CSV table of C-alpha atoms in Angstrom, one decimal:
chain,number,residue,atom,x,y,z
A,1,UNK,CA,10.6,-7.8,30.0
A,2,UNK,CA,13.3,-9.2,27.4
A,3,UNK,CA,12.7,-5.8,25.8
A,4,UNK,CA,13.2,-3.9,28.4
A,5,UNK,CA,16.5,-5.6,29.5
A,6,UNK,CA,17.7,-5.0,26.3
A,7,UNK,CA,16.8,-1.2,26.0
A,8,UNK,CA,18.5,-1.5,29.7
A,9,UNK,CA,21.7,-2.9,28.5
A,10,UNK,CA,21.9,-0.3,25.7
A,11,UNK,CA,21.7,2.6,28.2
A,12,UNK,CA,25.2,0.9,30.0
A,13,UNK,CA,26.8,0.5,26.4
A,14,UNK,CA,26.1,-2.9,26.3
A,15,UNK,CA,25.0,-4.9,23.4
A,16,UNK,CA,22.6,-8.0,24.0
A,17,UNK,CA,24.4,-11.5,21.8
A,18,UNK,CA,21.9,-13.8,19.6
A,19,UNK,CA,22.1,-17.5,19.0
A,20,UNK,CA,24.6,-16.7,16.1
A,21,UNK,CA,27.2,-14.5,18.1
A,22,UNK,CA,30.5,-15.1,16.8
A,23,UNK,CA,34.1,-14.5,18.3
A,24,UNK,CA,34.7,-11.0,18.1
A,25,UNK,CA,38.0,-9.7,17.4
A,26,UNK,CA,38.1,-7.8,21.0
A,27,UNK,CA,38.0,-11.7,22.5
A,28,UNK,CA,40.7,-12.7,20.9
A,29,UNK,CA,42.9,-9.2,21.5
A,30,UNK,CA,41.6,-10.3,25.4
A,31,UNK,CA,43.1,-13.9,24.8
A,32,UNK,CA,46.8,-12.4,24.2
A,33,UNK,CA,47.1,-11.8,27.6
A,34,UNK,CA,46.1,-15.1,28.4
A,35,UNK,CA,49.1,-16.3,25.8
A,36,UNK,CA,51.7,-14.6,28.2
A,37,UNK,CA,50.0,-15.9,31.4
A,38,UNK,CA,50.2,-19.8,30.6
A,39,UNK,CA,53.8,-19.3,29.8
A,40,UNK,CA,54.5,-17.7,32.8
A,41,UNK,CA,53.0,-20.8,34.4
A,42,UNK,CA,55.3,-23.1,32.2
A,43,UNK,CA,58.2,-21.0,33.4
A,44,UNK,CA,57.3,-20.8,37.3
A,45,UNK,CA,57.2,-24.8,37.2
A,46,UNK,CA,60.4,-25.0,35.2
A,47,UNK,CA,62.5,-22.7,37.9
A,48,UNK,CA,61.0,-24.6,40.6
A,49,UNK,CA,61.1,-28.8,39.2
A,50,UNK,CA,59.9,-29.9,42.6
A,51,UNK,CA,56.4,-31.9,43.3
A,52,UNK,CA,55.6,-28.3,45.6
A,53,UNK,CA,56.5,-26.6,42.6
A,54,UNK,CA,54.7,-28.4,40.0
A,55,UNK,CA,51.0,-28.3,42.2
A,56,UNK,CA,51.8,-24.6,42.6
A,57,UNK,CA,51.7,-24.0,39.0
A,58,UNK,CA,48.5,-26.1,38.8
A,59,UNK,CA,47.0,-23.8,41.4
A,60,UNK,CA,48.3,-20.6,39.8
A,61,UNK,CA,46.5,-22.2,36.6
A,62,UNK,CA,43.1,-23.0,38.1
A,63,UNK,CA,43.2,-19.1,39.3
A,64,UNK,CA,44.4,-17.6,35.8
A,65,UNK,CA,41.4,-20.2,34.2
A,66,UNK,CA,38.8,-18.6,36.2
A,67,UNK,CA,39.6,-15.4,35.5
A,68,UNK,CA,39.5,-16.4,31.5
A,69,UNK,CA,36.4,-18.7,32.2
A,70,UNK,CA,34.5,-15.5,33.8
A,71,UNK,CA,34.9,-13.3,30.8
A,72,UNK,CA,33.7,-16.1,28.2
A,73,UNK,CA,30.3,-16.6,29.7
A,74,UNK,CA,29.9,-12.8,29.5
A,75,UNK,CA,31.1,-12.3,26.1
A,76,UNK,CA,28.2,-15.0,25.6
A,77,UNK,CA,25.3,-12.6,26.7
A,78,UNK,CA,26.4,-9.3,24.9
A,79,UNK,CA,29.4,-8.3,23.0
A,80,UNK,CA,32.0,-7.6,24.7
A,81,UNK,CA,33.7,-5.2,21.3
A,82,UNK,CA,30.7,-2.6,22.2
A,83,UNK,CA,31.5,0.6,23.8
A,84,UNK,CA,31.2,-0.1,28.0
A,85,UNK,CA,32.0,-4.3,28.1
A,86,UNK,CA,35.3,-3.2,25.6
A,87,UNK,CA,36.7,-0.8,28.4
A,88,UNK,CA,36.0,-3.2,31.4
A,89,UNK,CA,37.7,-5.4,29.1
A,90,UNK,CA,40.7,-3.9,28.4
A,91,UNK,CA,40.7,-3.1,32.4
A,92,UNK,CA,40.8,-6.9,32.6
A,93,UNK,CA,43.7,-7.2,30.5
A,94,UNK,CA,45.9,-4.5,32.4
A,95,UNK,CA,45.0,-6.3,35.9
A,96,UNK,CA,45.7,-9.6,34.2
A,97,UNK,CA,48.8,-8.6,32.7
A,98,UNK,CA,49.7,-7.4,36.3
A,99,UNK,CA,49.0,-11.2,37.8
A,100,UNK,CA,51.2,-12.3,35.2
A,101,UNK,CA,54.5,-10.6,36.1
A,102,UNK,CA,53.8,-11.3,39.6
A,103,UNK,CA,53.1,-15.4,38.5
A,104,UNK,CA,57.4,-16.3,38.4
A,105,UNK,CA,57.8,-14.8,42.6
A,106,UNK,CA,54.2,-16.0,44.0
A,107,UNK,CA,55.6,-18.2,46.1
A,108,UNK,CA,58.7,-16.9,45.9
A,109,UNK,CA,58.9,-13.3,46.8
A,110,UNK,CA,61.8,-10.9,46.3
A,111,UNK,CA,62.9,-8.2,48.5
A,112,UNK,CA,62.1,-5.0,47.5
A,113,UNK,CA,59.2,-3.7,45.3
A,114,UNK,CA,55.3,-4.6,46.0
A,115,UNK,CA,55.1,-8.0,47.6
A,116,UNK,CA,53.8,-10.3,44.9
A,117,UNK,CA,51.6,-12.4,46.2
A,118,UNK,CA,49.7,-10.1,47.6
A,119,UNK,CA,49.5,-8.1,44.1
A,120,UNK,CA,48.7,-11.5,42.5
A,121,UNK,CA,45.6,-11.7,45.0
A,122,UNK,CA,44.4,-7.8,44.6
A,123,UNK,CA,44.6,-8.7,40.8
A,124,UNK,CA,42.6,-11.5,40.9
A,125,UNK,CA,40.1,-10.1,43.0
A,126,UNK,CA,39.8,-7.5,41.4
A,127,UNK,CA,39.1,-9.2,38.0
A,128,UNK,CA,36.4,-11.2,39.8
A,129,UNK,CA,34.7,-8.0,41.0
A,130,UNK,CA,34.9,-6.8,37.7
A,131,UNK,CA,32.9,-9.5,36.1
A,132,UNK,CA,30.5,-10.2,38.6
A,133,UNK,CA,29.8,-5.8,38.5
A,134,UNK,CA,29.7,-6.4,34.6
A,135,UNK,CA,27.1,-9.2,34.8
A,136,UNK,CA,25.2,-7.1,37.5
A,137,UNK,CA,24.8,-3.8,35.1
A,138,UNK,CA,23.8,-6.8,31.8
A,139,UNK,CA,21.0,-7.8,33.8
A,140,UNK,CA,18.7,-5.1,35.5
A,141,UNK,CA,15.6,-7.0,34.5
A,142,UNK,CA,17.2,-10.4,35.4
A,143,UNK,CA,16.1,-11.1,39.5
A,144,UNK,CA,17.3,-15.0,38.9
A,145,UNK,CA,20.7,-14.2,37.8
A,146,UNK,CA,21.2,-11.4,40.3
A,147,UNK,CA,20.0,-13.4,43.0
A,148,UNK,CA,22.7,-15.9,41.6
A,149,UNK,CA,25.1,-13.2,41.4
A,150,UNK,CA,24.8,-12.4,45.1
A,151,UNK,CA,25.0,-16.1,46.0
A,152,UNK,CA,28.2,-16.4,44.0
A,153,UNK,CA,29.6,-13.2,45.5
A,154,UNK,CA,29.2,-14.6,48.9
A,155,UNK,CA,30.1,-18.5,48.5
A,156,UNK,CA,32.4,-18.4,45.3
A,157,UNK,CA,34.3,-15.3,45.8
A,158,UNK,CA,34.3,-13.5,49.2
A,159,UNK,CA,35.7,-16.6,51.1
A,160,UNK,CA,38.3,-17.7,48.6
A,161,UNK,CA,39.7,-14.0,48.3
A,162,UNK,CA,39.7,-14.1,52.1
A,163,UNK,CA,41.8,-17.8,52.1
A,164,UNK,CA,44.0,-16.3,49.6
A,165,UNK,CA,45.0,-13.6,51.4
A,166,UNK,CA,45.6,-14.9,54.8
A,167,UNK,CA,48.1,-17.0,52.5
A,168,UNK,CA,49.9,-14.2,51.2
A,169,UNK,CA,50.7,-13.6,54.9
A,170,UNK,CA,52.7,-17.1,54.9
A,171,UNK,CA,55.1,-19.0,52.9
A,172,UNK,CA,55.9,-22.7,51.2
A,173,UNK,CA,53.6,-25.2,51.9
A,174,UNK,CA,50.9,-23.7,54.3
A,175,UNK,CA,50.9,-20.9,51.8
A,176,UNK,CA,50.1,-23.6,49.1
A,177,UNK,CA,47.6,-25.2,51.1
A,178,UNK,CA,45.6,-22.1,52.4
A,179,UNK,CA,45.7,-21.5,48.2
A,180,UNK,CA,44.8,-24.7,47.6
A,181,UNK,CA,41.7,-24.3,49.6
A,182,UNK,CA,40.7,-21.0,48.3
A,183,UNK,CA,40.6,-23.2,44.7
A,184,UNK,CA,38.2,-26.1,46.0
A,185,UNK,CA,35.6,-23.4,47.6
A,186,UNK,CA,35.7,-21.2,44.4
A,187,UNK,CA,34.9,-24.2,42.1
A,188,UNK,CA,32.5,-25.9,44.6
A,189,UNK,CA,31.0,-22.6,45.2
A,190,UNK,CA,29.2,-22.9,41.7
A,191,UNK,CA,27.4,-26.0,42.2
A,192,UNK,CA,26.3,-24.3,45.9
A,193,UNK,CA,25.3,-21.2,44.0
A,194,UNK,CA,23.6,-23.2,41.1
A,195,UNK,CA,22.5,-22.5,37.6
A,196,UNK,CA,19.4,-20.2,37.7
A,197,UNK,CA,20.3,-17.1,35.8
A,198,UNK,CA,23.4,-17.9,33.9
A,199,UNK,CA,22.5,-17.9,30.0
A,200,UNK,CA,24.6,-19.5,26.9
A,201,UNK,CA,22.7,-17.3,24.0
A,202,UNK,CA,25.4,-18.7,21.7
A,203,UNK,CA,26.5,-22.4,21.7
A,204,UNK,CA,28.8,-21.9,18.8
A,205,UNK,CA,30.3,-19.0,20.2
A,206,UNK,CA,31.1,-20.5,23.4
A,207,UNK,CA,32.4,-23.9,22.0
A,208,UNK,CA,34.7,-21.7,19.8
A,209,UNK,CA,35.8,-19.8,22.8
A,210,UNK,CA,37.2,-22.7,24.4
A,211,UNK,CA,38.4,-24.5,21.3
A,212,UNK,CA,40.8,-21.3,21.2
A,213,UNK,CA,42.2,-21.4,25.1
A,214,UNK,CA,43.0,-24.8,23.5
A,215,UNK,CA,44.7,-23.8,21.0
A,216,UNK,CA,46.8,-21.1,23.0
A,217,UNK,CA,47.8,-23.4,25.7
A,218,UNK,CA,49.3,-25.9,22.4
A,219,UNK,CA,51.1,-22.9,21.2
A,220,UNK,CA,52.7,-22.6,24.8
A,221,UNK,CA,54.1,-26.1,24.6
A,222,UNK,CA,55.2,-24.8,20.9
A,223,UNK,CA,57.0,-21.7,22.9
A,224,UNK,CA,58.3,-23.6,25.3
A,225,UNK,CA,60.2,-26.0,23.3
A,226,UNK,CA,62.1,-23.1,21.3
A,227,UNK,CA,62.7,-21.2,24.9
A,228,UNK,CA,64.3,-24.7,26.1
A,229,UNK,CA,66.8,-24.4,23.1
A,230,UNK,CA,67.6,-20.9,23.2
A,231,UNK,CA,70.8,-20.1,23.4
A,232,UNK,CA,72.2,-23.1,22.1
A,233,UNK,CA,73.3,-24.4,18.7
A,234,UNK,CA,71.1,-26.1,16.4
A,235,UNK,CA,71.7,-29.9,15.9
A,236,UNK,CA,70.0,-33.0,14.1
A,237,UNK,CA,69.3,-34.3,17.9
A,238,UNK,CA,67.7,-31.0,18.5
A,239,UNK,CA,65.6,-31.2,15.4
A,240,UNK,CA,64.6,-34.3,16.1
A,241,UNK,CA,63.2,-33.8,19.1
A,242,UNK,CA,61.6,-30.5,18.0
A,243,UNK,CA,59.7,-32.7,15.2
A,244,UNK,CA,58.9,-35.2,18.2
A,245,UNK,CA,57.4,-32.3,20.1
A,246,UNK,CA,55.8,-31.1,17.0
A,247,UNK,CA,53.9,-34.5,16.6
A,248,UNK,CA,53.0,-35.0,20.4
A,249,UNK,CA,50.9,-31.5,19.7
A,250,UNK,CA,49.5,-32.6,16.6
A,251,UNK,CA,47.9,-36.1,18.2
A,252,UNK,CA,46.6,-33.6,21.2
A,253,UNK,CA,45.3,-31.1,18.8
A,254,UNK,CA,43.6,-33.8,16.7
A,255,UNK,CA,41.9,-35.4,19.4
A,256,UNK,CA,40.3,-32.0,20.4
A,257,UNK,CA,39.1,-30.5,17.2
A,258,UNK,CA,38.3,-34.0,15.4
A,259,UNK,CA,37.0,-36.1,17.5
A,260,UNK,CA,35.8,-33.8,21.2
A,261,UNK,CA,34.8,-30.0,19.5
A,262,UNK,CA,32.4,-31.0,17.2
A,263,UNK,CA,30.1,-33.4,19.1
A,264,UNK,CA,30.2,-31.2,22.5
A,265,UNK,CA,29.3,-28.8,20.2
A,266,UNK,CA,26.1,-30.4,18.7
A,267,UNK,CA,25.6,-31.5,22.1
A,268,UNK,CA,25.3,-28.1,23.6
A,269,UNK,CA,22.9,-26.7,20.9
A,270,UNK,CA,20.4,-29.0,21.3
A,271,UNK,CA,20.0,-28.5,25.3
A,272,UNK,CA,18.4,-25.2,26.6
A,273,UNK,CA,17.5,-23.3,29.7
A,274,UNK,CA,19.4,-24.8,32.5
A,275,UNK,CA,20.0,-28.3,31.0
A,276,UNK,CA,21.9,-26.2,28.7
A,277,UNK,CA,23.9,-24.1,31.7
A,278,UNK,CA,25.0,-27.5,33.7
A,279,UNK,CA,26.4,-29.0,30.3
A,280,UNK,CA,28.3,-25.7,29.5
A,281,UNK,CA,29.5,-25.5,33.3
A,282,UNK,CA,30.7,-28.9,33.8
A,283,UNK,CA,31.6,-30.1,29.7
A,284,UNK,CA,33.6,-26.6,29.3
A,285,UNK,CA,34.5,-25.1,32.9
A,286,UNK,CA,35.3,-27.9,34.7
A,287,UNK,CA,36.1,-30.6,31.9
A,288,UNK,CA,38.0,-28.2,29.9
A,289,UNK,CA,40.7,-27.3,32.6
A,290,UNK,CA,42.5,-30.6,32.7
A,291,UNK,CA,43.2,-29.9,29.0
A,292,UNK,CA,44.9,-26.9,29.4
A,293,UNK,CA,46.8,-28.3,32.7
A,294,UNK,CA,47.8,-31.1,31.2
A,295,UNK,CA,49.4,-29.5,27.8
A,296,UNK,CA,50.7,-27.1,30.2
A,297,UNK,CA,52.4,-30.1,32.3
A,298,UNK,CA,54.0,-31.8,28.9
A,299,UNK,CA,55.0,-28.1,28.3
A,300,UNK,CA,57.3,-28.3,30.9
A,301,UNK,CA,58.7,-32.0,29.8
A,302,UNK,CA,58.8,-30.8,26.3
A,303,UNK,CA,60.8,-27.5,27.5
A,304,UNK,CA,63.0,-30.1,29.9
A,305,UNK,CA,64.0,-32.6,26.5
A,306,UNK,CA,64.8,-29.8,24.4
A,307,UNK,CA,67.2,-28.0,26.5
A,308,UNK,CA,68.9,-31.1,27.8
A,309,UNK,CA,69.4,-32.5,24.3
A,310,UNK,CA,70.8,-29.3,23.2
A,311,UNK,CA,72.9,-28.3,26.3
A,312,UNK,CA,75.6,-31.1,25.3
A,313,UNK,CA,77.8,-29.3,27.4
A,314,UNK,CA,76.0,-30.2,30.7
A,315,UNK,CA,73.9,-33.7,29.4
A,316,UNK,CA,74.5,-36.4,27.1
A,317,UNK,CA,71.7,-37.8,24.8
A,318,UNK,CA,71.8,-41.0,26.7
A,319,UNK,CA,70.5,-39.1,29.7
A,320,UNK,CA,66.7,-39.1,30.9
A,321,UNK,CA,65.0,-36.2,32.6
A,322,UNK,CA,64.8,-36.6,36.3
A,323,UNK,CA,62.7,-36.4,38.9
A,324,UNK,CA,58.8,-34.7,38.7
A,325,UNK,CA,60.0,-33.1,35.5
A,326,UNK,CA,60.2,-36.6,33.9
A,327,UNK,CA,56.7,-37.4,35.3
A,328,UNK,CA,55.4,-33.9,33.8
A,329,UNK,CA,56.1,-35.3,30.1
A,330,UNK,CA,53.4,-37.9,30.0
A,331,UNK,CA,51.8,-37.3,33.4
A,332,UNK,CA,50.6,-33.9,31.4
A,333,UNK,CA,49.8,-36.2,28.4
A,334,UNK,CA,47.8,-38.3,31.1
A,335,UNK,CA,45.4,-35.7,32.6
A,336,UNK,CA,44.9,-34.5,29.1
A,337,UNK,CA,43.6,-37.6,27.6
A,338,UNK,CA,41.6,-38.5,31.2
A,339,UNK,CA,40.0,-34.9,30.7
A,340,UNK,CA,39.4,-35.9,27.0
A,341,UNK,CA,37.2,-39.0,28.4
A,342,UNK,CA,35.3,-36.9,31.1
A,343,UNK,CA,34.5,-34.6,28.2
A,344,UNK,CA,33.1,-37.7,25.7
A,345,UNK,CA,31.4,-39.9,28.2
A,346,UNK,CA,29.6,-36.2,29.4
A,347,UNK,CA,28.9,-35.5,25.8
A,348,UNK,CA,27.4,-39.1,24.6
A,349,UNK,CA,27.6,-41.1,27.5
A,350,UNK,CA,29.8,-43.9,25.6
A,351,UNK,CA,32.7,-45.5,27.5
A,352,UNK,CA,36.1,-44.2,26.0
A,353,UNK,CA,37.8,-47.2,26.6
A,354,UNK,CA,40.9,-45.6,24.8
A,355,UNK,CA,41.4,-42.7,26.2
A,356,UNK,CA,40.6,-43.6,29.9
A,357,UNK,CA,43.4,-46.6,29.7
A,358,UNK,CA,45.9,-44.3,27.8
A,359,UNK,CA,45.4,-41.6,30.3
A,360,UNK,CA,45.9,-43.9,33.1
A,361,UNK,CA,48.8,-45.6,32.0
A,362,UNK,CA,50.6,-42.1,31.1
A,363,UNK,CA,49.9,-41.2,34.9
A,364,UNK,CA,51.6,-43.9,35.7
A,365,UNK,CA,54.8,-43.8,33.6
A,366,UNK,CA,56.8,-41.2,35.1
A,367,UNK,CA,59.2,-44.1,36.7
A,368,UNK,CA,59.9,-45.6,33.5
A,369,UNK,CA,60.6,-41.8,32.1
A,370,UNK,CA,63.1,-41.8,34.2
A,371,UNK,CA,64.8,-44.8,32.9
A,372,UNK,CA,64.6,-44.0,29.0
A,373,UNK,CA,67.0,-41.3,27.4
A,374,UNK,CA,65.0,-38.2,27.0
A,375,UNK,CA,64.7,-37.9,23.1
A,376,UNK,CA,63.1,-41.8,23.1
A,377,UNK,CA,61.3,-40.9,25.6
A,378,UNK,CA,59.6,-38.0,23.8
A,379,UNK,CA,59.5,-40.0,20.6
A,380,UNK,CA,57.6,-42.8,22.2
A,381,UNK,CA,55.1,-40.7,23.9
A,382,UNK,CA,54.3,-38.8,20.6
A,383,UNK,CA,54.0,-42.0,18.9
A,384,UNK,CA,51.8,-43.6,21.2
A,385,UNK,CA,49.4,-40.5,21.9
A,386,UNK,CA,48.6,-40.7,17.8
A,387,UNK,CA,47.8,-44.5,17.7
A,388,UNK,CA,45.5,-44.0,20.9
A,389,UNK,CA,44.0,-41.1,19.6
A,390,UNK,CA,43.2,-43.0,15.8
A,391,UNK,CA,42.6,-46.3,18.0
A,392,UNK,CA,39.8,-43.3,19.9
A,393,UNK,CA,38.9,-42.1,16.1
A,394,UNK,CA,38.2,-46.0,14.5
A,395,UNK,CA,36.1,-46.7,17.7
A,396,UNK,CA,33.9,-43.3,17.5
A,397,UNK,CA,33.3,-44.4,14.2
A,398,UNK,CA,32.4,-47.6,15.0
A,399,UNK,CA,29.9,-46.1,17.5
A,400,UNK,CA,28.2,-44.1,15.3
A,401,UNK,CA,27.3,-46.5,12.5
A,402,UNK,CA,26.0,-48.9,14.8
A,403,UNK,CA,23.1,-46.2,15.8
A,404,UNK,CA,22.9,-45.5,12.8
């Protein structure tokens, strides 16, 4: 049967992956458009600093993550640089290129032109259809995972799509909400539609696809720090904060690739079957989106210190950032490192003390944000994300000696 799935897959161009597929070039020429799409999320929640605004963003996120998540389980199962997955691919990146222009007037819409939501839906849905069509010609010797594919077609995509155009229909809040919805029945929809089916061939592959959507969304909070300055001249207080900014990414970037990657890794190759599908769904899905949103949020603090700093003209160093923008700086820095315990105590079932208390407390600290000049501010949070993420490091290593 495996044989003749494979000679199957061949006929529709498609080339099966083995336990020791590696990122291919093609995925990362896919990711770029991905690049663009995060800071167009950054930038919709900068024009619009409300709370509204903010949880728009977040839901225009969880949308643009599914479609990224979609195409990383299939470049999992066969190699997405041969002949027919490359072209569906690159089809992908046009119609997710097109959600991406329309990402800064979703809730918003201009006069004039094609409405935007409603291109932002057609796009989405379409990239859905695509992958689901993809999987579909994979597997002709598969009945689990096209039975699953059906399932997911009728619970996890058909009823969503459906929510999310009746909002395109509306505006402000009960467009938000009808949205909002369409998100919780897409990412319930896979624990309705279950696991039978879906295949990780590759465990290194796929942790190395997500440690590199991690990596892009740090670069955006890199990006978005030199967009806040643009424009303006260069001084020590900018530099300063830059090198803050700088540092805040570092302790995040640290925490993922020294102390999560590795060991969800491991983790992941020594499952299989299903056991293996439910720790890849929830440790990397689900688990991995609140690290993406939350860099994403401090993206938009980051973005808010730099240009305030450097517009003397309109702010004073003394001033703080205001409002949910001052909540974004370590609110973002909060879900991060509260989606960097879900991720440890899935992995290894150990407490992250840490991390959980650290992420709390950031949650929590928007008020005071408020109160503290905006470069401090920045310089504090950087500072204390690297001591809790060495004070995460020294326990870890604590951990592991006493098994040992």
């Amino acid at each position: 049967m495996a044989r003749n799935r494979q000679r199957a897959g061949q006929r529709a161009g498609m080339v099966a992956t083995a336990d020791d597929h590696k990122v291919t070039p093609a995925e990362l020429f896919f990711d770029l458009v991905f690049v663009y799409a995060i800071t167009q999320v950054t930038a919709l929640m900068a024009a619009h600093p409300t709370p509204v605004g903010v949880v728009g963003g977040m839901v225009v996120l969880a949308l643009l993550w599914w479609c990224w998540r979609c195409f990383a389980w299939l470049g999992n199962v066969v190699r997405v640089d041969s002949g027919g997955v490359f072209a569906v691919l690159v089809t992908v990146m046009a119609v997710v290129l097109t959600v991406s222009l329309a990402v800064p007037e979703v809730f918003s819409d201009r006069p004039g032109g094609i409405p935007a939501p409603l291109l932002f839906v057609l796009s989405y849905g379409a990239v859905r259809v695509l992958h689901l069509a993809s999987y579909w010609v994979s597997s002709p010797g598969d009945p689990a995972l096209r039975a699953t594919l059906r399932r997911t077609a009728l619970v996890s995509v058909l009823p969503p799509l459906v929510l999310l155009l009746v909002g395109c229909a509306h505006e402000g809040r009960l467009q938000l909400l009808l949205w909002l919805g369409a998100v919780a029945i897409d990412y319930g929809g896979i624990y309705v539609t279950g696991s039978s089916g879906w295949r990780v061939n590759s465990p290194g592959h796929f942790a190395e696809r997500h440690g590199l959507i991690v990596i892009i969304a740090l670069g955006e909070s890199i990006v978005a720090m030199g967009v806040g300055v643009s424009g303006f001249p260069i001084t020590f207080a900018v530099l300063g904060a830059s090198a803050a900014g700088l540092l805040l990414a570092a302790g995040l970037w640290r925490l993922y690739f020294r102390e999560l990657g590795d060991a969800a890794e491991h983790r992941l190759a020594s499952l299989d079957g299903d056991e293996r599908t439910r720790f890849a769904r929830d440790t990397y899905t689900f688990l991995h989106l609140p690290l993406v949103a939350g860099v994403v949020l401090c993206a938009l603090g980051m973005k808010k210190v730099l240009q305030q700093v450097a517009d003397t003209g309109h702010h004073g160093l003394a001033e703080p950032l205001h409002g949910v923008v001052a909540w974004s700086l370590t609110g973002g820095v909060g879900v991060y490192l509260l989606g960097a315990a879900a991720i440890v105590l899935r992995t290894s079932g150990r407490r992250p003390v840490a991390l959980a208390a650290g992420g709390a407390c950031c949650l929590a600290a928007g008020p005071l944000v408020g109160l503290v000049p905006a470069l401090p501010a920045l310089a504090v949070l950087a500072t204390t994300t690297a001591v809790l993420v060495t004070l995460h490091g020294r326990r870890g290593e604590t951990a592991a000696v006493a098994v040992a």
